[in-house]
């Protein structure tokens, strides 16, 4: 199925695109996930997936901060620290749930991509999938995607 990037939008009341992520949502602060809201789901959406990833991390595949899946299309937001309401995977520290931005000191500005994927089928995925496993599992089901990019620097 072809990928469309049209009406699906993801935003946060805590920061806007290319704005600094507030400290409370980082490892330097409370290390809780930011509130997120979305709209414009394409018709046929059966499930949503959220991934937060830092491609600027000095690692071969970047650093994944969060994977959340099994989100029904009736949900239009994740409250602050609300990912556990759905199925969470492992981040790049091999722990379930969210871990906030923590770029190396002096490494410059890092970009944190909050990707929202709309799927055309409902998947029953086990908890604990990492980013690569999750992307493999959804690759044939994505009908639209949107992103919000926040920045953080130490």
Short mmCIF file of N, CA and C in Angstrom, two decimals:
data_model
loop_
_atom_site.label_atom_id
_atom_site.label_comp_id
_atom_site.label_asym_id
_atom_site.label_seq_id
_atom_site.Cartn_x
_atom_site.Cartn_y
_atom_site.Cartn_z
N UNK A 1 0.84 -1.17 0.00
CA UNK A 1 0.00 0.00 0.00
C UNK A 1 0.89 1.24 0.00
N UNK A 2 0.53 2.25 -0.78
CA UNK A 2 1.34 3.47 -0.87
C UNK A 2 1.26 4.29 0.40
N UNK A 3 2.34 4.96 0.71
CA UNK A 3 2.41 5.80 1.91
C UNK A 3 1.97 7.21 1.56
N UNK A 4 1.06 7.75 2.35
CA UNK A 4 0.60 9.12 2.16
C UNK A 4 1.03 9.96 3.34
N UNK A 5 1.43 11.17 3.09
CA UNK A 5 1.68 12.12 4.17
C UNK A 5 0.80 13.32 3.86
N UNK A 6 -0.39 13.34 4.45
CA UNK A 6 -1.38 14.36 4.12
C UNK A 6 -1.90 15.06 5.36
N UNK A 7 -2.95 14.49 5.93
CA UNK A 7 -3.69 15.17 6.97
C UNK A 7 -3.31 14.79 8.39
N UNK A 8 -2.67 13.67 8.58
CA UNK A 8 -2.31 13.23 9.92
C UNK A 8 -1.34 14.23 10.53
N UNK A 9 -1.64 14.66 11.75
CA UNK A 9 -0.79 15.62 12.46
C UNK A 9 -0.55 15.15 13.88
N UNK A 10 0.65 15.39 14.38
CA UNK A 10 0.97 15.14 15.78
C UNK A 10 1.58 16.41 16.34
N UNK A 11 1.11 16.81 17.52
CA UNK A 11 1.59 18.02 18.19
C UNK A 11 1.74 17.74 19.68
N UNK A 12 2.40 18.65 20.35
CA UNK A 12 2.50 18.58 21.81
C UNK A 12 2.18 19.94 22.39
N UNK A 13 1.39 19.97 23.47
CA UNK A 13 1.17 21.25 24.16
C UNK A 13 2.43 21.73 24.88
N UNK A 14 3.45 20.87 25.00
CA UNK A 14 4.66 21.21 25.74
C UNK A 14 5.73 21.89 24.89
N UNK A 15 5.73 21.65 23.57
CA UNK A 15 6.72 22.25 22.67
C UNK A 15 6.21 22.14 21.24
N UNK A 16 6.73 23.00 20.37
CA UNK A 16 6.35 22.97 18.97
C UNK A 16 7.52 22.43 18.15
N UNK A 17 7.28 22.24 16.86
CA UNK A 17 8.32 21.69 15.99
C UNK A 17 9.59 22.54 16.03
N UNK A 18 10.69 21.85 16.22
CA UNK A 18 12.04 22.42 16.30
C UNK A 18 12.23 23.36 17.48
N UNK A 19 11.37 23.21 18.49
CA UNK A 19 11.51 23.95 19.74
C UNK A 19 12.15 23.03 20.78
N UNK A 20 12.85 23.63 21.73
CA UNK A 20 13.51 22.86 22.78
C UNK A 20 12.48 22.10 23.62
N UNK A 21 12.75 20.84 23.85
CA UNK A 21 11.90 20.02 24.72
C UNK A 21 12.14 20.47 26.16
N UNK A 22 11.08 20.78 26.89
CA UNK A 22 11.25 21.22 28.28
C UNK A 22 12.01 20.19 29.12
N UNK A 23 12.83 20.69 30.02
CA UNK A 23 13.71 19.86 30.83
C UNK A 23 12.98 18.74 31.55
N UNK A 24 11.74 18.99 32.00
CA UNK A 24 11.03 17.95 32.77
C UNK A 24 10.84 16.66 31.98
N UNK A 25 10.85 16.74 30.64
CA UNK A 25 10.65 15.57 29.79
C UNK A 25 11.97 14.93 29.35
N UNK A 26 13.07 15.35 29.97
CA UNK A 26 14.39 14.83 29.64
C UNK A 26 14.95 14.05 30.82
N UNK A 27 16.06 13.38 30.59
CA UNK A 27 16.73 12.65 31.68
C UNK A 27 17.35 13.61 32.69
N UNK A 28 17.47 14.88 32.33
CA UNK A 28 17.98 15.88 33.26
C UNK A 28 16.87 16.40 34.18
N UNK A 29 15.63 16.07 33.86
CA UNK A 29 14.49 16.53 34.63
C UNK A 29 13.75 15.37 35.26
N UNK A 30 12.43 15.33 35.05
CA UNK A 30 11.59 14.28 35.64
C UNK A 30 11.60 12.98 34.83
N UNK A 31 12.14 13.04 33.62
CA UNK A 31 12.25 11.86 32.76
C UNK A 31 10.88 11.22 32.50
N UNK A 32 9.88 12.06 32.25
CA UNK A 32 8.54 11.58 31.91
C UNK A 32 8.24 11.97 30.46
N UNK A 33 7.41 11.20 29.82
CA UNK A 33 7.08 11.48 28.42
C UNK A 33 6.20 12.72 28.32
N UNK A 34 6.39 13.49 27.24
CA UNK A 34 5.58 14.69 27.06
C UNK A 34 4.17 14.34 26.61
N UNK A 35 3.22 15.26 26.83
CA UNK A 35 1.88 15.04 26.30
C UNK A 35 1.91 15.18 24.78
N UNK A 36 1.16 14.33 24.11
CA UNK A 36 1.09 14.35 22.65
C UNK A 36 -0.37 14.26 22.22
N UNK A 37 -0.69 14.95 21.13
CA UNK A 37 -2.05 14.93 20.59
C UNK A 37 -1.96 14.75 19.09
N UNK A 38 -2.96 14.10 18.51
CA UNK A 38 -2.95 13.92 17.06
C UNK A 38 -4.36 14.07 16.50
N UNK A 39 -4.39 14.33 15.20
CA UNK A 39 -5.66 14.53 14.50
C UNK A 39 -5.45 14.14 13.04
N UNK A 40 -6.56 14.09 12.31
CA UNK A 40 -6.50 13.82 10.88
C UNK A 40 -6.21 12.38 10.51
N UNK A 41 -6.69 11.43 11.33
CA UNK A 41 -6.46 10.02 11.00
C UNK A 41 -7.07 9.70 9.64
N UNK A 42 -6.32 8.98 8.80
CA UNK A 42 -6.88 8.60 7.51
C UNK A 42 -7.99 7.56 7.69
N UNK A 43 -8.95 7.55 6.77
CA UNK A 43 -10.01 6.54 6.87
C UNK A 43 -9.36 5.17 6.74
N UNK A 44 -9.90 4.23 7.44
CA UNK A 44 -9.33 2.88 7.44
C UNK A 44 -8.29 2.64 8.52
N UNK A 45 -8.00 3.66 9.33
CA UNK A 45 -7.03 3.47 10.41
C UNK A 45 -7.59 2.48 11.42
N UNK A 46 -6.82 1.44 11.69
CA UNK A 46 -7.22 0.42 12.65
C UNK A 46 -6.40 0.48 13.93
N UNK A 47 -5.21 1.08 13.84
CA UNK A 47 -4.33 1.13 15.00
C UNK A 47 -3.27 2.19 14.76
N UNK A 48 -2.67 2.67 15.86
CA UNK A 48 -1.61 3.67 15.79
C UNK A 48 -0.37 3.17 16.51
N UNK A 49 0.78 3.65 16.05
CA UNK A 49 2.07 3.33 16.65
C UNK A 49 2.82 4.64 16.82
N UNK A 50 3.54 4.77 17.92
CA UNK A 50 4.35 5.95 18.19
C UNK A 50 5.78 5.52 18.48
N UNK A 51 6.72 6.20 17.86
CA UNK A 51 8.14 5.94 18.11
C UNK A 51 8.83 7.29 18.32
N UNK A 52 9.63 7.39 19.38
CA UNK A 52 10.48 8.56 19.59
C UNK A 52 11.92 8.13 19.39
N UNK A 53 12.60 8.79 18.46
CA UNK A 53 13.95 8.36 18.07
C UNK A 53 14.86 9.57 17.87
N UNK A 54 16.10 9.42 18.29
CA UNK A 54 17.14 10.44 18.12
C UNK A 54 18.18 9.93 17.12
N UNK A 55 18.10 10.37 15.85
CA UNK A 55 19.08 9.91 14.88
C UNK A 55 20.45 10.56 15.05
N UNK A 56 20.55 11.61 15.88
CA UNK A 56 21.81 12.31 16.08
C UNK A 56 22.71 11.65 17.12
N UNK A 57 22.19 10.66 17.83
CA UNK A 57 22.99 9.98 18.85
C UNK A 57 24.20 9.33 18.19
N UNK A 58 25.34 9.37 18.85
CA UNK A 58 26.56 8.82 18.25
C UNK A 58 26.61 7.28 18.35
N UNK A 59 25.60 6.65 17.76
CA UNK A 59 25.48 5.20 17.72
C UNK A 59 25.11 4.81 16.29
N UNK A 60 25.44 3.60 15.83
CA UNK A 60 25.16 3.24 14.43
C UNK A 60 23.71 3.42 14.00
N UNK A 61 22.74 3.16 14.89
CA UNK A 61 21.34 3.27 14.53
C UNK A 61 20.63 4.37 15.31
N UNK A 62 21.37 5.33 15.85
CA UNK A 62 20.77 6.36 16.67
C UNK A 62 20.31 5.79 18.00
N UNK A 63 19.41 6.50 18.67
CA UNK A 63 18.94 6.08 19.99
C UNK A 63 17.42 6.19 20.02
N UNK A 64 16.78 5.09 20.37
CA UNK A 64 15.32 5.06 20.48
C UNK A 64 14.94 5.34 21.92
N UNK A 65 14.09 6.34 22.10
CA UNK A 65 13.66 6.74 23.44
C UNK A 65 12.34 6.12 23.87
N UNK A 66 11.56 5.65 22.87
CA UNK A 66 10.22 5.19 23.25
C UNK A 66 9.57 4.50 22.07
N UNK A 67 8.88 3.40 22.34
CA UNK A 67 7.99 2.79 21.36
C UNK A 67 6.69 2.47 22.09
N UNK A 68 5.58 2.89 21.48
CA UNK A 68 4.25 2.64 22.03
C UNK A 68 3.39 2.14 20.88
N UNK A 69 2.68 1.05 21.11
CA UNK A 69 1.87 0.49 20.03
C UNK A 69 0.60 -0.12 20.59
N UNK A 70 -0.26 -0.59 19.68
CA UNK A 70 -1.57 -1.08 20.11
C UNK A 70 -2.50 0.06 20.49
N UNK A 71 -2.25 1.26 19.95
CA UNK A 71 -3.07 2.42 20.26
C UNK A 71 -4.30 2.39 19.35
N UNK A 72 -5.50 2.37 19.91
CA UNK A 72 -6.70 2.32 19.07
C UNK A 72 -6.95 3.66 18.37
N UNK A 73 -7.64 3.63 17.24
CA UNK A 73 -7.90 4.87 16.52
C UNK A 73 -8.85 5.81 17.25
N UNK A 74 -9.49 5.35 18.29
CA UNK A 74 -10.36 6.21 19.09
C UNK A 74 -9.56 7.11 20.04
N UNK A 75 -8.30 6.78 20.27
CA UNK A 75 -7.44 7.60 21.12
C UNK A 75 -6.90 8.76 20.28
N UNK A 76 -6.90 9.95 20.85
CA UNK A 76 -6.41 11.12 20.12
C UNK A 76 -5.29 11.83 20.87
N UNK A 77 -4.79 11.17 21.91
CA UNK A 77 -3.70 11.77 22.67
C UNK A 77 -3.05 10.75 23.57
N UNK A 78 -1.86 11.08 24.00
CA UNK A 78 -1.19 10.40 25.09
C UNK A 78 -0.93 11.47 26.13
N UNK A 79 -1.46 11.29 27.31
CA UNK A 79 -1.22 12.25 28.38
C UNK A 79 0.25 12.21 28.78
N UNK A 80 0.69 13.25 29.42
CA UNK A 80 2.04 13.27 30.00
C UNK A 80 2.23 11.99 30.81
N UNK A 81 3.34 11.29 30.59
CA UNK A 81 3.65 10.03 31.28
C UNK A 81 2.58 8.97 31.06
N UNK A 82 1.91 9.01 29.89
CA UNK A 82 0.76 8.13 29.66
C UNK A 82 0.97 6.94 28.75
N UNK A 83 2.19 6.63 28.37
CA UNK A 83 2.42 5.55 27.43
C UNK A 83 2.04 4.17 27.92
N UNK A 84 2.10 3.95 29.21
CA UNK A 84 1.83 2.61 29.75
C UNK A 84 0.36 2.21 29.62
N UNK A 85 -0.47 3.14 29.22
CA UNK A 85 -1.89 2.84 28.98
C UNK A 85 -2.03 1.87 27.80
N UNK A 86 -1.00 1.85 26.93
CA UNK A 86 -0.99 0.99 25.76
C UNK A 86 0.21 0.04 25.87
N UNK A 87 0.57 -0.62 24.80
CA UNK A 87 1.71 -1.55 24.83
C UNK A 87 2.99 -0.77 24.57
N UNK A 88 3.97 -0.97 25.44
CA UNK A 88 5.25 -0.29 25.26
C UNK A 88 6.33 -1.30 24.92
N UNK A 89 7.26 -0.82 24.12
CA UNK A 89 8.41 -1.63 23.76
C UNK A 89 9.63 -1.16 24.53
N UNK A 90 10.77 -1.69 24.12
CA UNK A 90 12.02 -1.34 24.79
C UNK A 90 12.68 -0.17 24.08
N UNK A 91 13.29 0.68 24.88
CA UNK A 91 14.07 1.78 24.34
C UNK A 91 15.51 1.31 24.17
N UNK A 92 16.40 2.19 23.80
CA UNK A 92 17.79 1.78 23.55
C UNK A 92 18.57 1.47 24.81
N UNK A 93 17.96 1.63 25.98
CA UNK A 93 18.60 1.18 27.23
C UNK A 93 18.11 -0.22 27.59
N UNK A 94 17.35 -0.84 26.68
CA UNK A 94 16.76 -2.17 26.88
C UNK A 94 15.75 -2.22 28.02
N UNK A 95 15.12 -1.08 28.30
CA UNK A 95 14.07 -1.03 29.31
C UNK A 95 12.76 -0.67 28.65
N UNK A 96 11.66 -1.17 29.23
CA UNK A 96 10.34 -0.82 28.73
C UNK A 96 10.03 0.64 29.02
N UNK A 97 9.31 1.28 28.11
CA UNK A 97 8.83 2.62 28.35
C UNK A 97 9.74 3.71 27.84
N UNK A 98 9.49 4.89 28.35
CA UNK A 98 10.13 6.13 27.89
C UNK A 98 11.40 6.40 28.68
N UNK A 99 12.41 6.89 27.97
CA UNK A 99 13.56 7.50 28.61
C UNK A 99 13.83 8.79 27.86
N UNK A 100 13.99 9.86 28.61
CA UNK A 100 14.07 11.18 28.01
C UNK A 100 15.40 11.50 27.36
N UNK A 101 15.42 12.59 26.59
CA UNK A 101 16.64 13.03 25.94
C UNK A 101 17.78 13.20 26.93
N UNK A 102 18.96 12.76 26.52
CA UNK A 102 20.17 12.86 27.34
C UNK A 102 21.39 12.84 26.42
N UNK A 103 21.51 13.80 25.51
CA UNK A 103 22.64 13.78 24.59
C UNK A 103 23.96 13.98 25.33
N UNK A 104 25.04 13.46 24.77
CA UNK A 104 26.33 13.67 25.43
C UNK A 104 26.62 15.17 25.58
N UNK A 105 27.21 15.53 26.70
CA UNK A 105 27.58 16.93 26.93
C UNK A 105 28.46 17.43 25.80
N UNK A 106 28.13 18.61 25.29
CA UNK A 106 28.93 19.22 24.25
C UNK A 106 28.76 18.62 22.86
N UNK A 107 27.81 17.72 22.68
CA UNK A 107 27.61 17.04 21.40
C UNK A 107 26.76 17.85 20.43
N UNK A 108 26.26 18.98 20.89
CA UNK A 108 25.43 19.82 20.03
C UNK A 108 23.96 19.48 20.15
N UNK A 109 23.18 20.11 19.32
CA UNK A 109 21.73 19.93 19.33
C UNK A 109 21.35 18.59 18.74
N UNK A 110 20.51 17.86 19.46
CA UNK A 110 19.97 16.60 18.96
C UNK A 110 18.50 16.82 18.61
N UNK A 111 18.04 16.08 17.61
CA UNK A 111 16.66 16.16 17.13
C UNK A 111 15.92 14.90 17.58
N UNK A 112 14.77 15.09 18.19
CA UNK A 112 13.98 13.98 18.72
C UNK A 112 12.70 13.89 17.90
N UNK A 113 12.62 12.83 17.10
CA UNK A 113 11.50 12.62 16.20
C UNK A 113 10.44 11.78 16.89
N UNK A 114 9.26 12.35 17.06
CA UNK A 114 8.10 11.63 17.56
C UNK A 114 7.28 11.25 16.32
N UNK A 115 7.44 10.01 15.87
CA UNK A 115 6.76 9.51 14.67
C UNK A 115 5.45 8.86 15.07
N UNK A 116 4.37 9.24 14.41
CA UNK A 116 3.07 8.60 14.59
C UNK A 116 2.72 7.90 13.29
N UNK A 117 2.42 6.62 13.37
CA UNK A 117 2.07 5.81 12.21
C UNK A 117 0.62 5.36 12.32
N UNK A 118 -0.15 5.55 11.26
CA UNK A 118 -1.51 5.03 11.17
C UNK A 118 -1.44 3.72 10.39
N UNK A 119 -2.03 2.66 10.96
CA UNK A 119 -1.99 1.33 10.35
C UNK A 119 -3.36 0.95 9.83
N UNK A 120 -3.39 0.19 8.74
CA UNK A 120 -4.67 -0.25 8.17
C UNK A 120 -5.11 -1.61 8.70
N UNK A 121 -4.41 -2.12 9.69
CA UNK A 121 -4.86 -3.35 10.35
C UNK A 121 -4.49 -3.30 11.81
N UNK A 122 -5.23 -4.06 12.59
CA UNK A 122 -4.98 -4.15 14.01
C UNK A 122 -4.01 -5.29 14.25
N UNK A 123 -2.88 -4.97 14.85
CA UNK A 123 -1.86 -5.98 15.11
C UNK A 123 -1.86 -6.34 16.59
N UNK A 124 -1.62 -7.60 16.88
CA UNK A 124 -1.53 -8.08 18.26
C UNK A 124 -0.06 -8.38 18.52
N UNK A 125 0.69 -7.35 18.90
CA UNK A 125 2.13 -7.48 19.08
C UNK A 125 2.47 -7.61 20.56
N UNK A 126 3.44 -8.44 20.84
CA UNK A 126 3.86 -8.65 22.23
C UNK A 126 4.56 -7.40 22.77
N UNK A 127 4.49 -7.17 24.07
CA UNK A 127 5.22 -6.06 24.67
C UNK A 127 6.73 -6.27 24.50
N UNK A 128 7.47 -5.18 24.54
CA UNK A 128 8.92 -5.27 24.56
C UNK A 128 9.62 -5.20 23.23
N UNK A 129 8.90 -4.94 22.14
CA UNK A 129 9.58 -4.85 20.84
C UNK A 129 10.47 -3.61 20.81
N UNK A 130 11.63 -3.75 20.18
CA UNK A 130 12.47 -2.57 20.00
C UNK A 130 12.07 -1.89 18.69
N UNK A 131 12.68 -0.79 18.38
CA UNK A 131 12.30 0.01 17.22
C UNK A 131 12.38 -0.80 15.93
N UNK A 132 13.47 -1.51 15.72
CA UNK A 132 13.65 -2.27 14.49
C UNK A 132 12.60 -3.37 14.35
N UNK A 133 12.32 -4.08 15.43
CA UNK A 133 11.30 -5.13 15.41
C UNK A 133 9.92 -4.54 15.12
N UNK A 134 9.64 -3.40 15.73
CA UNK A 134 8.35 -2.76 15.53
C UNK A 134 8.20 -2.26 14.09
N UNK A 135 9.22 -1.62 13.56
CA UNK A 135 9.14 -1.15 12.18
C UNK A 135 8.97 -2.31 11.21
N UNK A 136 9.65 -3.43 11.46
CA UNK A 136 9.47 -4.62 10.62
C UNK A 136 8.02 -5.11 10.69
N UNK A 137 7.46 -5.12 11.88
CA UNK A 137 6.10 -5.65 12.08
C UNK A 137 5.04 -4.78 11.41
N UNK A 138 5.28 -3.47 11.32
CA UNK A 138 4.25 -2.57 10.77
C UNK A 138 4.50 -2.19 9.31
N UNK A 139 5.61 -2.61 8.74
CA UNK A 139 6.03 -2.10 7.43
C UNK A 139 4.99 -2.26 6.32
N UNK A 140 4.17 -3.30 6.35
CA UNK A 140 3.17 -3.51 5.31
C UNK A 140 1.81 -2.93 5.67
N UNK A 141 1.71 -2.26 6.81
CA UNK A 141 0.41 -1.78 7.30
C UNK A 141 0.31 -0.27 7.39
N UNK A 142 1.39 0.47 7.17
CA UNK A 142 1.38 1.92 7.35
C UNK A 142 0.64 2.58 6.20
N UNK A 143 -0.40 3.37 6.54
CA UNK A 143 -1.13 4.10 5.51
C UNK A 143 -0.84 5.60 5.55
N UNK A 144 -0.34 6.07 6.67
CA UNK A 144 0.06 7.47 6.76
C UNK A 144 0.96 7.63 7.98
N UNK A 145 1.81 8.63 7.95
CA UNK A 145 2.67 8.91 9.08
C UNK A 145 2.83 10.41 9.23
N UNK A 146 3.15 10.82 10.45
CA UNK A 146 3.39 12.23 10.75
C UNK A 146 4.47 12.29 11.81
N UNK A 147 5.09 13.45 11.92
CA UNK A 147 6.15 13.57 12.92
C UNK A 147 6.12 14.94 13.57
N UNK A 148 6.61 14.94 14.79
CA UNK A 148 6.88 16.15 15.56
C UNK A 148 8.34 16.06 15.93
N UNK A 149 9.10 17.11 15.72
CA UNK A 149 10.53 17.08 16.03
C UNK A 149 10.83 18.13 17.10
N UNK A 150 11.33 17.65 18.24
CA UNK A 150 11.79 18.53 19.29
C UNK A 150 13.29 18.49 19.35
N UNK A 151 13.89 19.48 19.97
CA UNK A 151 15.36 19.51 20.07
C UNK A 151 15.77 19.61 21.54
N UNK A 152 16.99 19.17 21.80
CA UNK A 152 17.56 19.28 23.16
C UNK A 152 19.06 19.24 23.05
N UNK A 153 19.72 20.01 23.90
CA UNK A 153 21.17 20.07 23.92
C UNK A 153 21.61 20.27 25.36
N UNK A 154 22.73 19.67 25.70
CA UNK A 154 23.31 19.86 27.04
C UNK A 154 24.48 20.82 26.95
#
